[in-house]
XYZ file of C-alpha atoms in Angstrom:
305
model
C 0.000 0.000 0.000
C 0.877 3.538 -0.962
C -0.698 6.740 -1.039
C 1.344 7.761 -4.038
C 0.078 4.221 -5.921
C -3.414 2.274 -5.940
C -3.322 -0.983 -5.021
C -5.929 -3.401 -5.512
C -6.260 -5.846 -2.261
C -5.756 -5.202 1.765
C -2.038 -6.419 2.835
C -0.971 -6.621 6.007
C 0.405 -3.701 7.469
C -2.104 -1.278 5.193
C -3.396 1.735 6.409
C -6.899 1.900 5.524
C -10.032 4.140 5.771
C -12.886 2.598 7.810
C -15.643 4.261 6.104
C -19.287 4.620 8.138
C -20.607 7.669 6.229
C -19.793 10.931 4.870
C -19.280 12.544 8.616
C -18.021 9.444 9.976
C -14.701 7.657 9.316
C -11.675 6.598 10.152
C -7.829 5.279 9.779
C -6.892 1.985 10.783
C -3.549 -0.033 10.429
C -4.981 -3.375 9.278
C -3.066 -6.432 11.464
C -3.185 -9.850 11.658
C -4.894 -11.022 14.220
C -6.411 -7.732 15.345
C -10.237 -6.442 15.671
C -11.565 -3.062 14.778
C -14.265 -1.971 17.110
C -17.335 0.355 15.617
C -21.003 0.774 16.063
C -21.834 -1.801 14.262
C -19.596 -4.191 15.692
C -16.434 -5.808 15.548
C -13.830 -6.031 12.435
C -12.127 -8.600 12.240
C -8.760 -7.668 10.317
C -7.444 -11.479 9.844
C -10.893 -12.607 8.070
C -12.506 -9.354 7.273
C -9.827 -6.978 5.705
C -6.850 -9.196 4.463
C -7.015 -10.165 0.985
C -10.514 -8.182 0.458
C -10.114 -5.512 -2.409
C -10.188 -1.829 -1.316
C -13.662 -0.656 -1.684
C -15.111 -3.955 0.083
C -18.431 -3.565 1.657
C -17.395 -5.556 4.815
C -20.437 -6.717 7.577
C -19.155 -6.237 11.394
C -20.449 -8.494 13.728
C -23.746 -6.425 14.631
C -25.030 -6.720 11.204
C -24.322 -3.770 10.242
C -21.922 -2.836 7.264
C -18.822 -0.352 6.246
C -17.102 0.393 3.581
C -13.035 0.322 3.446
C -11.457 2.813 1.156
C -7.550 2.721 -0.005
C -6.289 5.951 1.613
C -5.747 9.215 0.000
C -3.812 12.723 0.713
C -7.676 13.957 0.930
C -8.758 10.990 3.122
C -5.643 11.507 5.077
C -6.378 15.083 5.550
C -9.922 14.504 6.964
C -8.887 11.665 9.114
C -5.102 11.800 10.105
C -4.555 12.230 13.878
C -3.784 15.865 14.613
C -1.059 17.350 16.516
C -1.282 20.883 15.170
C -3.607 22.997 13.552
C -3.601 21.624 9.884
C -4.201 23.039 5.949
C -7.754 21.630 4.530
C -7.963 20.461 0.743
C -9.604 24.140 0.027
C -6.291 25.449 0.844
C -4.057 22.731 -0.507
C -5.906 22.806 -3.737
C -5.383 26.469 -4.652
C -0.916 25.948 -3.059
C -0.319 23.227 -5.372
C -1.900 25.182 -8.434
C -0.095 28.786 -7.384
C 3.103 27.413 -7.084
C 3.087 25.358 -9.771
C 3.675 21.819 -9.133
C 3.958 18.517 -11.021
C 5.478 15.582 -11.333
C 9.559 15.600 -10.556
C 9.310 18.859 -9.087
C 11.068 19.891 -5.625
C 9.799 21.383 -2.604
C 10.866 22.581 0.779
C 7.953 22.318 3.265
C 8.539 23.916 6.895
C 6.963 23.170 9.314
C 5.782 19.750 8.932
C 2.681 19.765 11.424
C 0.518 16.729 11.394
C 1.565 16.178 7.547
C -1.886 17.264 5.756
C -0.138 19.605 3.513
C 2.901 17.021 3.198
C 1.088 14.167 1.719
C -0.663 16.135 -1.215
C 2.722 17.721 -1.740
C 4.812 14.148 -2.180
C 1.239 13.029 -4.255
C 1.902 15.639 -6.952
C 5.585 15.579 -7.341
C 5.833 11.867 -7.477
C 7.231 9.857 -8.760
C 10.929 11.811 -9.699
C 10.153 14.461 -7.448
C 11.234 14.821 -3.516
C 10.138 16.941 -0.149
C 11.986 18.307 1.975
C 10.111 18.873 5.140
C 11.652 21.035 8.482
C 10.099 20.514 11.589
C 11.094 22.514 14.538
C 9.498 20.272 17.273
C 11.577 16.886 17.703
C 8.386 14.817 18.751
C 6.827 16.075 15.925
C 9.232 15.375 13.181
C 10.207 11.619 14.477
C 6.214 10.515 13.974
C 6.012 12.275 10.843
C 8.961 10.176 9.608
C 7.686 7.027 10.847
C 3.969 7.814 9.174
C 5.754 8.643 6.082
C 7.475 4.947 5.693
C 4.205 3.763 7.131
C 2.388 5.262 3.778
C 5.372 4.028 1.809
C 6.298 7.423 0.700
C 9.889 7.510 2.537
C 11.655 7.299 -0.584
C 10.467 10.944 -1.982
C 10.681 13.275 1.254
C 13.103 14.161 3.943
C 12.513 15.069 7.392
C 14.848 17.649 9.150
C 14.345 18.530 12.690
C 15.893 21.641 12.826
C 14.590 25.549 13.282
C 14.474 26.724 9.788
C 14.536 30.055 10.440
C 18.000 29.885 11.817
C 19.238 26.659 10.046
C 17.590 26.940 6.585
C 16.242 23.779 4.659
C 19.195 21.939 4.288
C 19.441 22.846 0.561
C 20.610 25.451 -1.900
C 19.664 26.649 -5.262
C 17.540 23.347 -6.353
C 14.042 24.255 -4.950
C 11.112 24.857 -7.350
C 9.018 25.849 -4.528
C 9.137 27.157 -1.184
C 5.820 26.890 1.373
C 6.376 28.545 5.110
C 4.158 27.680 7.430
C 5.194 29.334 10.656
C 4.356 31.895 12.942
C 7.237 34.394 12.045
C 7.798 33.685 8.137
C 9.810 36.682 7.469
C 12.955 35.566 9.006
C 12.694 32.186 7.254
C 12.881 34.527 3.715
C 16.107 34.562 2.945
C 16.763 30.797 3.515
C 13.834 30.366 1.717
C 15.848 32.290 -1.297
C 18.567 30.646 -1.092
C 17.079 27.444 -1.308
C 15.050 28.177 -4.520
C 16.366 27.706 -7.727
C 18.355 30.469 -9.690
C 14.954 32.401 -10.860
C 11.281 31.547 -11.279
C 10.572 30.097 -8.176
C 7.991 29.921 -6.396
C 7.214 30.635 -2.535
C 3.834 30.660 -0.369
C 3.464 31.483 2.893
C 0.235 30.762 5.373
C -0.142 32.808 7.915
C -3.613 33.398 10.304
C -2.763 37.660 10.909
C -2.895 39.638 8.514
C 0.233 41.746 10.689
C 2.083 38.850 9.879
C 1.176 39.121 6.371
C 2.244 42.889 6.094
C 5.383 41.654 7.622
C 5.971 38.939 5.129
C 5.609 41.226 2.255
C 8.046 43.457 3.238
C 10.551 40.845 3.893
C 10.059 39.343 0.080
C 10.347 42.415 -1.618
C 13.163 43.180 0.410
C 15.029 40.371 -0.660
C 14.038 40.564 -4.405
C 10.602 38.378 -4.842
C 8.008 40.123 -7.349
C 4.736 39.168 -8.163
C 3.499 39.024 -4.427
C -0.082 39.238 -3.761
C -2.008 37.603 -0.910
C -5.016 35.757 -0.877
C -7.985 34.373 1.044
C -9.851 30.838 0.057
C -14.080 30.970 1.494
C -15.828 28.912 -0.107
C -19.439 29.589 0.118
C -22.043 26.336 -0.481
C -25.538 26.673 -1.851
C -28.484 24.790 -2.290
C -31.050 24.390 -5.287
C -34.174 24.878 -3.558
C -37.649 26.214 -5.611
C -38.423 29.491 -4.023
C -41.891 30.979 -4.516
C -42.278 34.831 -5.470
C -45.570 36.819 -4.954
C -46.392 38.773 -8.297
C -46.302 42.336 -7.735
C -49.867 44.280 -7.879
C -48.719 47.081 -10.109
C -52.351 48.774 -10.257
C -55.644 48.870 -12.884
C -53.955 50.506 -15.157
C -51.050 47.654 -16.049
C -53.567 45.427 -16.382
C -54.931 47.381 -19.264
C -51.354 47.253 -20.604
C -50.291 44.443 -22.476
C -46.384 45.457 -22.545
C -46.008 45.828 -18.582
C -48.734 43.444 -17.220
C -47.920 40.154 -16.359
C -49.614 37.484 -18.471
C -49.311 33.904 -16.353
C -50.835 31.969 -19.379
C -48.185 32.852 -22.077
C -45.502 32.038 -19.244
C -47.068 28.875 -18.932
C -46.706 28.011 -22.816
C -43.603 28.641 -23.310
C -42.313 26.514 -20.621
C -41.263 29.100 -18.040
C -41.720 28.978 -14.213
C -45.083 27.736 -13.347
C -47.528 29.826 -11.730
C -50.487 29.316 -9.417
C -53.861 30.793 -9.218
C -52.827 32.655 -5.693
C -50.622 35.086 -7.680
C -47.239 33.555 -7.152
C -44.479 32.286 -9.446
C -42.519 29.513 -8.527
C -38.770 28.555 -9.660
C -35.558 26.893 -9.073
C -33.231 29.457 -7.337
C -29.569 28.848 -5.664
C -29.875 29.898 -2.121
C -26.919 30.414 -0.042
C -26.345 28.265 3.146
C -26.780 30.401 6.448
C -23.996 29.283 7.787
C -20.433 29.116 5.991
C -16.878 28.292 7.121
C -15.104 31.540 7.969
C -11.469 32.873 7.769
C -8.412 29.843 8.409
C -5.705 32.214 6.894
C -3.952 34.243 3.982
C -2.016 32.770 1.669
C 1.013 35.210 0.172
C 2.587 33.908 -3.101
C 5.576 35.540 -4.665
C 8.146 34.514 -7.744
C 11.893 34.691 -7.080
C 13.065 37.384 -9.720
């Protein structure tokens, strides 16, 4: 099993995705020999998981049934066990397209975090490509290691426990990208420079205050970066719904005329929103959600001149 590569059946040793519902799942290291509780019962890995292909609908001992996926960055990202504040796929999504990545490129990641961000970064530059990843926190950068052989992805990233923005990344002048995620970004700049290729490449930095943005900004034009401009991801969800509209009583004398009254049976034939004899007009309409997931932070992208 790899996240980087699909593979068909459950091994042991596999991390998997226990999957209950949209709003309810979960990893699991699949062992032989071991059970799985849930609310539908037990999981058996030894007769329930191993050798079953990915997608399985598997029947716990309750009677009731879940689904086991083959993991993903996204999965991962939704499900991995946190021990920082991590990026969301709304946010990954729009880094990997602004700074350009693909397949053999190279990236220096600090810090590492819970490895949401890491995983979609060694998915896209696989399989010539490599990460390397600085983690200031020792704890921290050991587990990430281990989760990274885990997810047989050890081959393409490197872990560095070291404070980057005194040490650097460990590399010079072969970087296509840069990404800073940490609470004072500006001093991590000129490292950040130096480990970027010799021109056109490409740096983000997250940051949840927009002080520390203004900061930022300064620091990259101060050492040379152009094309900075900062940017905020909020999505906003709505639903088809049919809303009904009450037709305005515009008065005796737009009834008497033909081009501003409102005539419900031409509407009618020619296929438009229905109407009703209580003097309303009903059709499809996108209404927004009243609720909406607010601000998680800027993102401030700049090109090495």
């Amino acid at each position: 099993m790899s996240f980087i590569e699909y593979g068909d059946t459950i091994k042991d040793g596999d991390t998997a995705i226990v999957f209950l519902g949209h709003e309810s799942m979960f990893p699991v290291k699949v062992q032989h020999g071991t059970v799985t509780q849930t609310k539908y019962g037990v999981i058996r890995h030894s007769m329930d998981l191993i050798g079953k292909k990915y997608g399985s609908k598997v029947t716990c001992s309750k009677g009731g049934w879940v689904f086991i996926l083959h993991p993903t960055p996204e999965l991962w990202t939704m499900n991995l066990p946190h021990r920082t504040q991590i990026l969301y796929s709304t946010d990954i999504s729009i880094i990997t397209m602004m700074l350009e990545l693909k397949p053999g490129s190279i990236v220096c990641e600090s810090g590492t975090g819970s490895g949401s961000l890491s995983h979609a970064l060694i998915r896209t530059v696989a399989p010539t490509g490599h990460l390397y990843t600085v983690e200031f926190h020792q704890q921290r950068a050991e587990k990430a290691r281990e989760e990274f052989q885990e997810h047989g992805v050890e081959h393409l990233v490197t872990v560095t426990n070291q404070d980057v923005c005194k040490n650097g990344f460990g590399v010079s002048d072969i970087a296509d990208a840069v990404f800073l995620d940490i609470p004072s970004p500006w001093e991590a700049i000129g490292h950040a420079k130096s480990a970027l290729k010799a021109e056109g490449g490409r740096i983000c930095s997250f940051s949840p205050c927009i002080e520390q943005v203004q900061r930022t900004c300064l620091a990259l034009e101060e050492y040379g970066f152009t094309e900075i401009n900062t940017l905020e991801i909020l999505p906003r969800v709505y639903n088809v719904r049919t809303i009904s509209l009450q037709i305005p009583d515009l008065g005796k004398a737009a009834e008497n005329d033909s081009s501003i009254g409102f005539d419900s049976s031409s509407l009618s034939n020619q296929g438009s929103p229905c109407t009703n004899l209580q003097g309303s007009v009903q059709f499809k309409s996108g209404v927004p959600v009243r609720e909406m997931v607010g601000h998680t932070g800027y993102l401030t992208f700049a090109t090495k001149s």
